[in-house]
Each structure stands twice: as C-alpha cells, then as structure tokens.
Amino acid sequence: MVRGFGWAAAFPDEVWEHVFSFLAADADRNAVALVCRAWHRIERRSRRRVFVGNCYAVAPAAAVRRFPEVRAAAIKGKPHFADFNLVPTDWGGGAEAWVEAMAEGWPHLEELRLKRMVVSDDCLELIARSFKNFGVLSLVSCDGFSTAGLAAFAANCRNLRELDLHENEVEDNCLNWISHFPDSFTSLVSLNIACLEGDVNTSVLECLISRCPNLRTLRLNHAMPLEKLVSLLQRAPQLVDLGTSKFSADHHPELFFKLESTFAGFKHLKSLSGIWEAGPAYLPAIYSVCESLTSLNLCYATIQSPELLKLVSRCKNLQRLWVMDLIEDNGLIAVAASCKLLQELRVFPSDPYGVAPPISLTEHGLVAISAGCLMLHSVLYFCRQMTNAALLTIANNRPNLTCFRLCIIEPHTPDYISQEPLDAGFSAIVESCKDLRRLSLSGLLTDRVFKSIGASANRLEMLSVAFAGDSDAGLHYILSGCKNLRKLEIRDCPFGDKALLDNASKLETMRSLWMSSCSVTLGACRQLALKMPRLNVEVIDERRGRPLESWPDDFPVEKLYIYRTVAGPRSDTPPCVWTV
Amino acid sequence: MEDLDNLKATELTLGLPGTDAPEKPSPASTTGANKRANEECCLPVAKKQVVGWPPLRSYRMNSIRIRKMEAEDNTGIYVKVGMDGAPYLRKVDLGVYTGYKELTEALNDMFKCFSLGGAEGHEESGYAITYEDKDGDWMLVGDVPWEMFISSCKRMRIMKGSEARGLSSST
C-alpha cells in the first residue's frame, strides 16, 4: 500500500493531467484537487472550465490566479428573485471586476457566460478587445448595456461563433449595430437576438447570414415583418434552431405559400421558438417541420386551443414543450397522447392577473401528461386550482421527476375539493421522486409539508417557498434536513430567528439563502454574522433611513440575502444594502 | 432657477409643470412581520396584486400584455409608458384622451402605486412625464399643442424630477 505523497510522483504530471481530462463534472475535479498537493497543483493548472455560481463568493483575482488556463467561464450574479423585481436594481452583480481580472489573467479565454449580471457597454468592448480567440458570449437576464455596446462588440470580435442574448434588458440606441460585424466576418454559428426591442436592418442581416455558412442557430426578435422573415430564412435552410419574428400579417395566399415552402426547406430543424402573436392563418405553414422538432417554444404565441392542438399533435418527437395555458386541458391530453418522448413541459399563464374570462386549464392537464409521457422529468406549471389527489397521482406516475415547479396563482389556495392544505400532495411528490433536484411550492401549506421535505428530499438542491408554513418549525425542518440543499429562497412566510440561528452552520454548506417579508430581526442577523465569519449576511432595506448601526436588535428585516464566501464583505454595496 | 427650499417643489407628485399636482399617495408599510406581501400594485382590476407574484419575469409580463393589446385593437395610437422604478411597462392609447389633463389623470391612476419609498429623507423633487418624439429627442409632456404631441410621441417615460429638469423649455 503506497503511503504519503510519494505515490503521485509515480507518473509524470502529463499523465495525471490526461486522466483528469476525462472528468467533466466540476464536483469531480474539486474532489481530485483535495487528494494531495501534487494533484491540487496538476488539476488547477489543467482546468479549462470554471463555473462561479455566485460572483461574490470568490474574488475574481483569486479565481483567475488559481486556474490560469481557463478557456470557458460561467458566472452568476443577482439572486434568482431578482427576476421578479424583489431585488433592488442597484443591488450589485456588476461584471467589470470579473472582466478586468479575466482580461488580465486569462488572455486565451474563449467562452464567457454571464447570468443576472450588470454588464456595461465598456465591458462588452473590453471583452471583444481582450481575448483574441474569443468565440462565445452568452448573456442571460443581464442588463446595463445597449445596442451601442453590441456594435462595439461586433466590430472587434473577429472569431466569434456564438452571440446569445437571452431575456436581457437592452437599451436600444444604435439602430444598425449588426452592420458593425466586418465584411470579413464569417464564423457565426449561433445568433440569438430575441430580446432586442428595436428593428433590425433586414438586408444587413441577410448579408451576414449569407456569408456565414456554419450558422445553425438563429433567433430573431419580434420586430421583423413576416415578408422579410421569409426572404431571410430562404438564405439559411441549414438551420437547426430557429426563433421566428412576428408570425402574423394580413392574409396573403402568396405569402403563406412562400412561408410554407421555406419551412419545407428546413431539413435539419430541431428547435422552434418565437412565433410571436401567431395568427391561425399562418400557423399551418409550420406543419412540415413538426415531426422532426425536439423542442418547441410557443410561450409568446397567443394561439387558441384548437390551433395549438393541431400543431402539437403533429410533433411526435417533441422532448421539450413550452406553451401558454391557452392550450387548456384538452390540448395537454392531446400532447400526452402524441408526444411520447416529452421530457420537459412548461405552461405559462396568458392572463396572470385574471382579467380575462377563465381558461380551462386545471390539474387534469398535468395529470394527463404525467400519465402519458413516461420520460417526463421537468415541470413548470401555472394554474389556478389543484388537489392533493392530483399531486399524489402525478407523484405515483412520475417518480422520475427531477424538477417540479408548481405555481397556483392565488396564494394560500387549498385543495379545491377537500379544502385541505396541499401538504399531502407535495409530500407525496418528495417521497416518490427520489431524484428531485428542484422544487417550487405554492398553495395552502402548513409546517407538515416542510417536515416531509426535510426528511425525504435528499437530492434536493433548490427550493422556492412563498406564502407557506405556520412557524419557525417549517424552516427548521428544511435546514436540518435536505442534505444537498444549495439554494433556498423564501418570501412571505412566518419564518424567523430561531430556525436561522439553530441551523447557522447549515448555511455555509449552501450557496445562498434569500428571505423576504418573513419574521427575521436584525438582532438575529447580527448574531449570525458574528457566529459565521464566512457568510455575508446582507440586509436590504430600500427606505434609506438612518444607517444600520443605529437600528435596534428587534428591527424587522424586510429582505435578507445570505451567502457563503471566501472573499469577505463586498465593497460595492449600494445604499440600500448593509453587510452585517 | 428652481427654488429648492420650496416645499412644493420637493413634494413627491405626478404632474405636469405648472399644473396643480395630484396628491401623493401614502407609502406602503413595510413591516417584516406581515405574512402577506406588503406592497400593493393597483391595476385596472378589482383584485389586489402583490409585488413579484405570480413569479413571472417582467420581460414576459410586458410582452404578453403589450402583444395582447396590440392584437386586440389596431386602430389606437398606442405608446409604451415606463416609470423609473416600476417593474413593468404599460401601454396607453393616446387616441382616447382629449387633452393633457385627461392623460395626466390616467397616468396618475395607472402608476400611483409605484411611487416608491417613503417620505423619510427623500430628496427627489417629484416626477415629470416626458416623451420621445419622432426625432428621438426627449421632451417634457405639455410643451407642444396636444394634436402635435399625439402625432409625434413615440413613447413616454415618467422620470424623477431631478433628471427631467434639463428638458424644460422654460428656464
């Protein structure tokens, strides 16, 4: 039996490096780095991909120093609840510090993916200028930049393969930014501009597409009229992933015919999205590609159930379906019968505030899908009613669920038949679905459901809770159980100090905890911060009154964000955020 | 030159310069002990709305709402209206109003619940309605005759008074 550190020297570094190259998962590479100093050294020098789940968990310079040969980086900024406007816009998550450190230490960087970060135009330009082999930029749910910044980026990025702009807030101040790609630029493989509001010059785009033979993904924004879309698409029959623009116009048989034959020309199309404001007149033009589609995103298409039904029942090979609740229970029953390979379903509300007459989408639709689609593992479902019986059936049908996010739109809604809380239903989900990694709760729930979750949800990594629970016990069950919990986000629940302090050490095993409109006091935050030096305990209060130091211990904390970090308190907190 | 000591100038209001501004609504209380959400956003429905609920990206809310309105009525003069700090845009049909007074009242109704923050220590000097005209310039609403306004207005923004001061045509 070899002992000590000597055994690592049995092989030269290059051999170990080669062995490590087969480890794709970060967790595996992290484990390798803990074995001995030699492996730590070899691993860090050969790591090519880095994922930073919280941009404040580590100082950019430290990350760059530890892994000098990184080629691809992914970084996340704001807490998830920023998507729903619960986080002040000036909270933080600025990308400059990271981009500057990377420009300094990773000149060979090829891929950068940022999510929920504030990216300035200067940042975009810096990215384009600093990395000569830069190939992939993905910005998801970011803000702070404009089309002028995109123009600067386009002008300076010679080897770009992918530009993915997904659901960003982009200021529109440069109409012709696409024309800034040089004429010699031909390497584009993927372009997603669906989130841009403004018009895009069609002829410039056509030129770009014509000279990029490797283009596989093209997602346009809604602004382009249908006639122009058709002429554009005729230049890219090789597309695998298409996001259309507006899919309606005054009915023109000639236009329909052109659209239909354009789609018939797509021999490789697997993914379809966009279809904004689809009119029933033009939808049938898509029919020819339905059979080959594996991914269909209709969540911006305000199509009614009969047309939706005709469309999706042709999509026999669908693996992912995102759709509005306009599909109704009937539509989902048809999906369950036709789409036997379905893995992921998302149903969004067409009318979140309940202004229009109610839609016939209930728990029955989801139950049908759970029965008919044996490969279903990921669900996001907005609806207005639910029963424990339905949840039990779903749990029994689909023990292979890994992601279950149910949003019953009205808070505190009970089982509409028995009037009971939905504890039994969600408990069944966590007990049956042993591989569940993500769960979002809704409806009327007591502490009992948290007891089940704490005890059974052993693989759970992310939990979202709103308007639920009776007392601190609820939070205590979660924090004392759920061995693999990484992210916990809670709003409007009666959870307070005791559960938090009793489980302080748990928080260091997690990435982050968000609590808003709960019952936590400033005193508990102070105690927690004292006890756990490697946590940043951020108290967020937007009223901008007296400074934090002057408030008493019993002061109720409105919003709380706690995350583990080796970088200490951050230096860029805005006036409304205090690191306790 | 604005007189910063003038209390009226520092009052949080929504109104055109020179008009009697409507009353500022009282700020929502924000005690952490509340079980329910403690900011209420009023929309033209009887129901109470809650910030950030249902959990949908504001991006999606804007898209759905605006496309729906566009699809329903193609004859109106629809312009988007945003307000600094409000979570999503609204759209108004300028064609249904007869003048600035009606428009201001409607906007005030629409956005009153988004008047952010309490009065404690606030330094903002009110809000002003601005619009972007056909040439891309940002102007204060009310400067030009109504007919000219509705034909040239592309979109509107309710800005903090401090930012809008530079736009006023009267110095």
mmCIF file with all atom_site columns, C-alpha atoms in Angstrom, chain A residues 487-551:
data_model
loop_
_atom_site.group_PDB
_atom_site.id
_atom_site.type_symbol
_atom_site.label_atom_id
_atom_site.label_alt_id
_atom_site.label_comp_id
_atom_site.label_asym_id
_atom_site.label_entity_id
_atom_site.label_seq_id
_atom_site.pdbx_PDB_ins_code
_atom_site.Cartn_x
_atom_site.Cartn_y
_atom_site.Cartn_z
_atom_site.occupancy
_atom_site.B_iso_or_equiv
_atom_site.pdbx_formal_charge
_atom_site.auth_seq_id
_atom_site.auth_comp_id
_atom_site.auth_asym_id
_atom_site.auth_atom_id
_atom_site.pdbx_PDB_model_num
ATOM 1  C CA . LYS A 1 487 ? -30.220 27.380 -2.830 1.00 0.00 ? 487 LYS A CA 1
ATOM 2  C CA . LEU A 1 488 ? -33.179 28.315 -0.672 1.00 0.00 ? 488 LEU A CA 1
ATOM 3  C CA . GLU A 1 489 ? -35.436 31.242 -1.463 1.00 0.00 ? 489 GLU A CA 1
ATOM 4  C CA . ILE A 1 490 ? -38.360 32.201 0.721  1.00 0.00 ? 490 ILE A CA 1
ATOM 5  C CA . ARG A 1 491 ? -40.888 35.022 0.608  1.00 0.00 ? 491 ARG A CA 1
ATOM 6  C CA . ASP A 1 492 ? -43.839 35.910 2.795  1.00 0.00 ? 492 ASP A CA 1
ATOM 7  C CA . CYS A 1 493 ? -43.528 33.056 5.285  1.00 0.00 ? 493 CYS A CA 1
ATOM 8  C CA . PRO A 1 494 ? -43.668 33.264 9.106  1.00 0.00 ? 494 PRO A CA 1
ATOM 9  C CA . PHE A 1 495 ? -40.081 32.014 9.478  1.00 0.00 ? 495 PHE A CA 1
ATOM 10 C CA . GLY A 1 496 ? -37.854 33.802 11.931 1.00 0.00 ? 496 GLY A CA 1
ATOM 11 C CA . ASP A 1 497 ? -34.787 33.989 14.079 1.00 0.00 ? 497 ASP A CA 1
ATOM 12 C CA . LYS A 1 498 ? -34.733 30.721 15.957 1.00 0.00 ? 498 LYS A CA 1
ATOM 13 C CA . ALA A 1 499 ? -34.645 28.397 12.942 1.00 0.00 ? 499 ALA A CA 1
ATOM 14 C CA . LEU A 1 500 ? -31.957 30.523 11.336 1.00 0.00 ? 500 LEU A CA 1
ATOM 15 C CA . LEU A 1 501 ? -29.666 30.612 14.383 1.00 0.00 ? 501 LEU A CA 1
ATOM 16 C CA . ASP A 1 502 ? -30.189 26.963 15.285 1.00 0.00 ? 502 ASP A CA 1
ATOM 17 C CA . ASN A 1 503 ? -29.038 25.975 11.789 1.00 0.00 ? 503 ASN A CA 1
ATOM 18 C CA . ALA A 1 504 ? -26.333 28.558 11.230 1.00 0.00 ? 504 ALA A CA 1
ATOM 19 C CA . SER A 1 505 ? -23.698 26.063 10.170 1.00 0.00 ? 505 SER A CA 1
ATOM 20 C CA . LYS A 1 506 ? -26.006 24.634 7.509  1.00 0.00 ? 506 LYS A CA 1
ATOM 21 C CA . LEU A 1 507 ? -25.846 27.951 5.699  1.00 0.00 ? 507 LEU A CA 1
ATOM 22 C CA . GLU A 1 508 ? -22.155 27.502 4.972  1.00 0.00 ? 508 GLU A CA 1
ATOM 23 C CA . THR A 1 509 ? -22.935 24.268 3.136  1.00 0.00 ? 509 THR A CA 1
ATOM 24 C CA . MET A 1 510 ? -25.293 26.130 0.813  1.00 0.00 ? 510 MET A CA 1
ATOM 25 C CA . ARG A 1 511 ? -24.669 28.666 -1.929 1.00 0.00 ? 511 ARG A CA 1
ATOM 26 C CA . SER A 1 512 ? -27.264 31.143 -0.710 1.00 0.00 ? 512 SER A CA 1
ATOM 27 C CA . LEU A 1 513 ? -30.415 31.868 1.243  1.00 0.00 ? 513 LEU A CA 1
ATOM 28 C CA . TRP A 1 514 ? -32.933 34.566 0.384  1.00 0.00 ? 514 TRP A CA 1
ATOM 29 C CA . MET A 1 515 ? -35.680 35.574 2.770  1.00 0.00 ? 515 MET A CA 1
ATOM 30 C CA . SER A 1 516 ? -38.080 38.447 2.222  1.00 0.00 ? 516 SER A CA 1
ATOM 31 C CA . SER A 1 517 ? -41.207 39.515 4.093  1.00 0.00 ? 517 SER A CA 1
ATOM 32 C CA . CYS A 1 518 ? -40.556 36.911 6.789  1.00 0.00 ? 518 CYS A CA 1
ATOM 33 C CA . SER A 1 519 ? -40.087 37.396 10.529 1.00 0.00 ? 519 SER A CA 1
ATOM 34 C CA . VAL A 1 520 ? -36.353 37.811 10.895 1.00 0.00 ? 520 VAL A CA 1
ATOM 35 C CA . THR A 1 521 ? -34.965 40.527 13.132 1.00 0.00 ? 521 THR A CA 1
ATOM 36 C CA . LEU A 1 522 ? -31.766 42.497 12.818 1.00 0.00 ? 522 LEU A CA 1
ATOM 37 C CA . GLY A 1 523 ? -30.511 41.074 16.100 1.00 0.00 ? 523 GLY A CA 1
ATOM 38 C CA . ALA A 1 524 ? -30.570 37.544 14.691 1.00 0.00 ? 524 ALA A CA 1
ATOM 39 C CA . CYS A 1 525 ? -28.675 38.743 11.627 1.00 0.00 ? 525 CYS A CA 1
ATOM 40 C CA . ARG A 1 526 ? -26.025 40.277 13.847 1.00 0.00 ? 526 ARG A CA 1
ATOM 41 C CA . GLN A 1 527 ? -25.668 37.076 15.846 1.00 0.00 ? 527 GLN A CA 1
ATOM 42 C CA . LEU A 1 528 ? -25.489 35.019 12.690 1.00 0.00 ? 528 LEU A CA 1
ATOM 43 C CA . ALA A 1 529 ? -22.833 37.241 11.152 1.00 0.00 ? 529 ALA A CA 1
ATOM 44 C CA . LEU A 1 530 ? -20.773 37.018 14.333 1.00 0.00 ? 530 LEU A CA 1
ATOM 45 C CA . LYS A 1 531 ? -21.059 33.270 14.536 1.00 0.00 ? 531 LYS A CA 1
ATOM 46 C CA . MET A 1 532 ? -20.354 32.618 10.854 1.00 0.00 ? 532 MET A CA 1
ATOM 47 C CA . PRO A 1 533 ? -17.487 34.741 9.556  1.00 0.00 ? 533 PRO A CA 1
ATOM 48 C CA . ARG A 1 534 ? -17.514 33.038 6.171  1.00 0.00 ? 534 ARG A CA 1
ATOM 49 C CA . LEU A 1 535 ? -21.052 34.139 5.412  1.00 0.00 ? 535 LEU A CA 1
ATOM 50 C CA . ASN A 1 536 ? -22.027 37.509 4.056  1.00 0.00 ? 536 ASN A CA 1
ATOM 51 C CA . VAL A 1 537 ? -25.263 38.469 5.751  1.00 0.00 ? 537 VAL A CA 1
ATOM 52 C CA . GLU A 1 538 ? -26.803 41.218 3.635  1.00 0.00 ? 538 GLU A CA 1
ATOM 53 C CA . VAL A 1 539 ? -29.753 43.162 4.948  1.00 0.00 ? 539 VAL A CA 1
ATOM 54 C CA . ILE A 1 540 ? -31.647 45.003 2.242  1.00 0.00 ? 540 ILE A CA 1
ATOM 55 C CA . ASP A 1 541 ? -33.837 47.955 3.113  1.00 0.00 ? 541 ASP A CA 1
ATOM 56 C CA . GLU A 1 542 ? -34.926 50.434 0.497  1.00 0.00 ? 542 GLU A CA 1
ATOM 57 C CA . ARG A 1 543 ? -36.352 53.109 2.731  1.00 0.00 ? 543 ARG A CA 1
ATOM 58 C CA . ARG A 1 544 ? -32.879 54.651 3.155  1.00 0.00 ? 544 ARG A CA 1
ATOM 59 C CA . GLY A 1 545 ? -33.369 55.932 6.647  1.00 0.00 ? 545 GLY A CA 1
ATOM 60 C CA . ARG A 1 546 ? -30.754 56.007 9.381  1.00 0.00 ? 546 ARG A CA 1
ATOM 61 C CA . PRO A 1 547 ? -27.739 53.723 8.965  1.00 0.00 ? 547 PRO A CA 1
ATOM 62 C CA . LEU A 1 548 ? -27.964 50.091 10.046 1.00 0.00 ? 548 LEU A CA 1
ATOM 63 C CA . GLU A 1 549 ? -25.760 50.552 13.117 1.00 0.00 ? 549 GLU A CA 1
ATOM 64 C CA . SER A 1 550 ? -28.341 52.764 14.786 1.00 0.00 ? 550 SER A CA 1
ATOM 65 C CA . TRP A 1 551 ? -31.241 50.325 14.483 1.00 0.00 ? 551 TRP A CA 1
#
